[in-house]
Tab-separated table of C-alpha atoms in Angstrom:
chain	number	residue	atom	x	y	z
I	1	MET	CA	10.024	-23.601	52.944
I	2	SER	CA	11.039	-20.151	52.763
I	3	TYR	CA	14.049	-18.963	50.745
I	4	PHE	CA	15.380	-15.280	50.077
I	5	TYR	CA	17.698	-14.136	47.653
I	6	TYR	CA	21.073	-12.962	48.758
I	7	GLN	CA	23.672	-12.442	45.480
I	8	SER	CA	21.552	-14.192	43.085
I	9	LYS	CA	21.425	-17.223	45.193
I	10	LYS	CA	18.371	-18.639	47.301
I	11	ILE	CA	18.924	-19.265	51.256
I	12	TYR	CA	16.915	-21.112	53.369
I	13	TYR	CA	14.928	-20.207	56.304
I	14	THR	CA	11.966	-21.147	58.378
I	15	GLU	CA	10.032	-19.281	61.640
I	16	LYS	CA	8.446	-21.563	64.438
I	17	GLY	CA	7.186	-20.464	67.700
I	18	THR	CA	5.951	-16.689	68.668
I	19	GLY	CA	7.377	-13.368	70.641
I	20	LYS	CA	10.878	-11.864	70.540
I	21	PRO	CA	12.788	-13.001	67.392
I	22	VAL	CA	15.484	-14.946	67.525
I	23	VAL	CA	18.042	-16.416	64.967
I	24	PHE	CA	19.802	-19.343	65.683
I	25	LEU	CA	23.099	-19.853	63.311
I	26	HIS	CA	24.693	-23.389	62.948
I	27	GLY	CA	28.107	-24.169	63.171
I	28	ASP	CA	30.263	-25.677	60.219
I	29	THR	CA	29.419	-28.621	58.347
I	30	ALA	CA	26.262	-28.434	60.036
I	31	SER	CA	22.792	-26.843	58.804
I	32	SER	CA	19.542	-25.326	60.544
I	33	ARG	CA	18.562	-28.969	61.068
I	34	MET	CA	20.782	-29.167	64.168
I	35	PHE	CA	18.908	-26.801	66.421
I	36	GLU	CA	15.488	-28.972	65.315
I	37	PRO	CA	15.657	-31.442	68.327
I	38	LEU	CA	16.058	-28.228	70.806
I	39	LEU	CA	13.235	-26.059	69.769
I	40	PRO	CA	10.900	-27.056	72.471
I	41	LEU	CA	13.485	-25.504	74.682
I	42	TYR	CA	12.505	-22.272	72.828
I	43	GLU	CA	9.737	-21.845	70.864
I	44	ASN	CA	7.471	-21.362	73.506
I	45	GLN	CA	9.342	-18.209	74.596
I	46	PHE	CA	10.718	-16.873	71.456
I	47	LYS	CA	9.966	-16.383	67.714
I	48	VAL	CA	12.734	-19.040	66.739
I	49	ILE	CA	14.397	-18.266	62.895
I	50	LEU	CA	16.467	-21.135	61.433
I	51	MET	CA	18.746	-20.218	58.253
I	52	ASP	CA	20.847	-22.444	56.205
I	53	PHE	CA	23.844	-20.658	55.165
I	54	LEU	CA	24.825	-20.566	51.519
I	55	GLY	CA	26.319	-23.810	50.498
I	56	ASN	CA	24.755	-25.999	53.577
I	57	GLY	CA	21.284	-27.596	53.918
I	58	ARG	CA	18.561	-26.556	51.814
I	59	SER	CA	20.526	-23.316	50.606
I	60	ASP	CA	22.015	-23.502	47.247
I	61	ARG	CA	25.610	-24.633	46.973
I	62	ILE	CA	28.619	-22.354	46.205
I	63	GLU	CA	31.776	-23.528	44.509
I	64	SER	CA	33.728	-22.524	47.140
I	65	PHE	CA	33.459	-21.509	50.971
I	66	PRO	CA	35.448	-17.892	51.390
I	67	VAL	CA	38.592	-17.665	53.000
I	68	ASP	CA	36.789	-15.230	55.416
I	69	LEU	CA	33.599	-17.421	56.012
I	70	TRP	CA	32.523	-16.161	59.420
I	71	GLN	CA	32.441	-12.645	58.051
I	72	GLU	CA	30.564	-13.618	54.940
I	73	GLU	CA	27.712	-15.654	56.732
I	74	ALA	CA	27.435	-12.616	58.990
I	75	LYS	CA	26.779	-10.966	55.775
I	76	GLN	CA	24.347	-13.504	55.016
I	77	THR	CA	22.754	-13.221	58.461
I	78	VAL	CA	22.774	-8.944	57.993
I	79	ALA	CA	20.774	-9.889	54.724
I	80	LEU	CA	17.888	-12.185	56.659
I	81	LEU	CA	17.634	-9.602	59.034
I	82	LYS	CA	16.533	-6.895	56.847
I	83	HIS	CA	14.805	-9.535	54.570
I	84	LEU	CA	12.428	-9.905	57.552
I	85	GLY	CA	12.237	-6.235	58.366
I	86	TYR	CA	12.240	-7.256	62.420
I	87	LYS	CA	13.720	-3.961	64.285
I	88	LYS	CA	15.818	-5.942	66.966
I	89	SER	CA	16.231	-9.445	66.865
I	90	GLY	CA	18.446	-11.849	68.940
I	91	ILE	CA	21.502	-14.088	68.046
I	92	VAL	CA	22.355	-17.670	68.980
I	93	GLY	CA	25.588	-18.477	67.011
I	94	CYS	CA	26.633	-22.247	67.864
I	95	SER	CA	30.325	-22.866	67.023
I	96	GLY	CA	31.414	-21.331	63.682
I	97	GLY	CA	28.169	-19.838	63.938
I	98	ALA	CA	29.060	-17.812	67.392
I	99	TRP	CA	31.693	-16.093	65.125
I	100	ALA	CA	28.808	-14.892	62.866
I	101	ALA	CA	26.805	-13.819	65.069
I	102	VAL	CA	29.123	-11.801	66.745
I	103	ASN	CA	30.219	-10.095	63.366
I	104	THR	CA	26.506	-9.964	62.723
I	105	GLY	CA	26.133	-7.362	65.872
I	106	LEU	CA	29.410	-5.801	64.648
I	107	MET	CA	28.560	-5.009	61.095
I	108	ALA	CA	24.848	-4.268	62.109
I	109	PRO	CA	24.082	-3.208	65.594
I	110	GLU	CA	21.421	-1.366	64.627
I	111	LEU	CA	19.536	-4.803	63.881
I	112	VAL	CA	20.796	-7.076	66.738
I	113	ASP	CA	19.615	-6.865	70.598
I	114	LYS	CA	21.772	-9.227	72.237
I	115	ILE	CA	23.852	-12.323	71.148
I	116	ALA	CA	24.665	-15.696	72.493
I	117	ALA	CA	27.777	-17.100	71.426
I	118	ASP	CA	28.175	-20.913	72.066
I	119	SER	CA	31.541	-23.430	72.198
I	120	PHE	CA	34.182	-21.085	70.007
I	121	ASP	CA	37.578	-20.456	70.158
I	122	GLY	CA	36.969	-16.803	70.681
I	123	ARG	CA	39.462	-14.039	69.221
I	124	THR	CA	41.798	-16.033	67.359
I	125	LEU	CA	42.128	-20.117	66.734
I	126	ALA	CA	43.699	-22.174	68.861
I	127	GLU	CA	47.440	-23.465	67.918
I	128	GLY	CA	47.226	-26.285	66.040
I	129	PHE	CA	43.538	-25.691	64.909
I	130	ALA	CA	44.497	-26.421	61.231
I	131	GLU	CA	46.100	-29.655	62.123
I	132	ASN	CA	43.591	-30.889	64.459
I	133	LEU	CA	40.774	-30.065	62.112
I	134	ILE	CA	42.176	-32.240	59.257
I	135	LYS	CA	42.401	-34.839	61.765
I	136	GLU	CA	38.975	-34.447	63.347
I	137	ARG	CA	37.017	-34.088	59.808
I	138	GLU	CA	39.260	-37.196	58.156
I	139	SER	CA	38.396	-39.685	61.420
I	140	ALA	CA	34.593	-37.817	60.978
I	141	LYS	CA	33.599	-39.042	57.991
I	142	GLU	CA	35.029	-42.443	58.883
I	143	ASP	CA	32.425	-42.985	61.832
I	144	VAL	CA	28.997	-44.070	61.090
I	145	GLN	CA	27.539	-41.395	63.876
I	146	ALA	CA	28.979	-38.531	62.520
I	147	ALA	CA	28.771	-38.732	58.811
I	148	GLY	CA	25.234	-39.651	59.781
I	149	PHE	CA	25.112	-36.181	61.182
I	150	TYR	CA	26.653	-34.690	58.477
I	151	LYS	CA	24.057	-36.523	56.146
I	152	TRP	CA	21.596	-35.197	57.970
I	153	CYS	CA	22.322	-32.180	57.693
I	154	GLN	CA	23.497	-31.835	54.289
I	155	GLY	CA	21.982	-34.277	52.122
I	156	GLU	CA	23.622	-36.855	49.687
I	157	ASP	CA	26.471	-34.171	49.004
I	158	TRP	CA	27.800	-33.852	52.472
I	159	GLU	CA	31.294	-35.164	51.922
I	160	GLU	CA	31.394	-32.251	49.224
I	161	VAL	CA	30.500	-29.919	51.805
I	162	VAL	CA	32.802	-30.992	54.750
I	163	ASP	CA	35.794	-30.891	52.345
I	164	LYS	CA	34.903	-27.374	51.014
I	165	ASN	CA	34.367	-26.080	54.604
I	166	THR	CA	37.673	-27.723	55.870
I	167	LYS	CA	39.616	-26.585	52.949
I	168	ALA	CA	38.362	-22.979	53.905
I	169	LEU	CA	38.929	-22.879	57.695
I	170	VAL	CA	42.548	-24.470	57.292
I	171	ALA	CA	43.409	-21.891	54.616
I	172	CYS	CA	41.644	-19.375	57.124
I	173	ALA	CA	43.878	-20.359	60.098
I	174	LYS	CA	47.383	-20.681	58.006
I	175	GLU	CA	47.038	-16.919	56.732
I	176	ARG	CA	45.971	-15.743	60.519
I	177	LEU	CA	43.202	-13.895	59.191
I	178	PRO	CA	41.269	-11.789	61.674
I	179	LEU	CA	37.921	-13.442	62.666
I	180	PHE	CA	36.097	-10.091	63.061
I	181	VAL	CA	35.360	-7.416	61.079
I	182	LYS	CA	36.201	-4.815	63.873
I	183	PRO	CA	37.746	-5.334	67.315
I	184	LEU	CA	35.567	-6.422	69.988
I	185	THR	CA	36.063	-3.900	71.891
I	186	GLU	CA	33.775	-1.885	69.609
I	187	CYS	CA	31.268	-4.176	70.367
I	188	LYS	CA	28.205	-2.380	71.367
I	189	VAL	CA	25.601	-5.446	71.530
I	190	PRO	CA	25.570	-7.290	74.984
I	191	LEU	CA	27.335	-10.820	74.583
I	192	LEU	CA	26.686	-14.035	76.744
I	193	LEU	CA	29.586	-16.346	76.106
I	194	ILE	CA	28.696	-20.074	76.510
I	195	GLY	CA	30.517	-23.406	76.801
I	196	SER	CA	31.928	-26.385	78.020
I	197	LEU	CA	35.021	-26.853	79.952
I	198	GLY	CA	34.948	-30.670	78.794
I	199	ASP	CA	34.769	-29.656	74.929
I	200	GLY	CA	37.451	-31.423	73.271
I	201	MET	CA	36.883	-29.112	70.174
I	202	THR	CA	37.472	-25.737	71.449
I	203	ARG	CA	40.948	-24.483	73.071
I	204	GLN	CA	42.268	-25.844	76.082
I	205	ASN	CA	42.247	-22.566	78.033
I	206	LEU	CA	38.526	-21.597	77.347
I	207	LYS	CA	37.965	-20.205	80.435
I	208	GLU	CA	40.907	-17.653	79.882
I	209	GLU	CA	40.029	-16.597	76.928
I	210	TYR	CA	36.095	-16.075	77.510
I	211	ASP	CA	37.494	-14.224	80.862
I	212	ALA	CA	39.426	-11.427	78.360
I	213	ILE	CA	36.506	-11.292	75.935
I	214	ARG	CA	34.436	-10.377	78.957
I	215	ASN	CA	37.073	-8.093	80.110
I	216	GLU	CA	36.988	-6.418	76.399
I	217	THR	CA	33.210	-6.200	76.182
I	218	GLY	CA	31.139	-6.611	79.634
I	219	ALA	CA	30.322	-10.022	78.008
I	220	GLU	CA	28.322	-12.603	80.455
I	221	LEU	CA	29.632	-16.134	80.630
I	222	CYS	CA	27.934	-19.708	81.509
I	223	LEU	CA	30.590	-21.907	81.576
I	224	PHE	CA	29.655	-25.471	82.554
I	225	GLU	CA	31.961	-28.066	84.173
I	226	LYS	CA	31.388	-31.117	81.936
I	227	GLY	CA	30.021	-31.752	78.114
I	228	ASP	CA	30.743	-32.024	74.862
I	229	HIS	CA	30.847	-30.059	71.505
I	230	PRO	CA	28.873	-27.937	71.569
I	231	ALA	CA	27.409	-26.598	75.080
I	232	LEU	CA	23.815	-26.102	73.368
I	233	TYR	CA	23.654	-29.719	72.916
I	234	SER	CA	25.463	-31.601	75.820
I	235	ASN	CA	24.187	-28.857	78.396
I	236	ALA	CA	21.062	-28.445	76.393
I	237	GLU	CA	18.379	-27.163	79.065
I	238	ALA	CA	20.524	-25.544	81.205
I	239	ALA	CA	22.410	-23.433	78.073
I	240	ALA	CA	18.597	-23.089	77.092
I	241	ALA	CA	17.697	-21.268	80.606
I	242	ALA	CA	20.608	-19.081	80.701
I	243	ILE	CA	19.897	-17.960	76.955
I	244	CYS	CA	16.377	-17.324	77.612
I	245	LYS	CA	16.964	-15.339	80.724
I	246	PHE	CA	19.737	-13.263	78.779
I	247	PHE	CA	17.161	-12.324	76.404
I	248	THR	CA	14.558	-11.672	78.506
I	249	ASP	CA	16.154	-9.688	80.993
């Protein structure tokens, strides 16, 4: 296992495969373990880099998650890229990791080649996000399969990690904080937006939101008619084909 230090704390990362470096960023309450079953779809084409954000997985724990969580996670991603010393890397961000991925491109475009952002609400959080998140998390903690996923990703302290994450995201939504460090119109890194129209955990008007982002950034779209959250899992092979084509074109 490999670690690097960020603000005196250890962040876990690992590298698999060979070729162009591509960093995969996990979503909220998950860890880099969520990508391990998907590695056969990517590691023959890319050097896949997985990391656990602080407070998650095999990285050091923190007292609380910051309210501007996805901007802070972008700073950790920039630190990883500088630590590895790669000149240009692709980034795949899933769910909450999608905001972190786009923020990384806004913060350090000189380090980022292209970004694939999967299954996220876009420029703002959907109406009722905080209330729906609280209900979803409380229900998930009582569900054997969901709780098992949390434990697989986080370890024995999974419930504490989930509660800390929920608290931060609810505060972010209620305070209506900006989700990006700069307007998306200033994004100079090519974007691919991925999602499933059947995803009940993203906004209902996902296509309209993605279309609006495309108008602002020139992003490419890859939308599936069916599939759960996230698209990288529910449409794994098709999503991987789209991502691989995007990064190699």
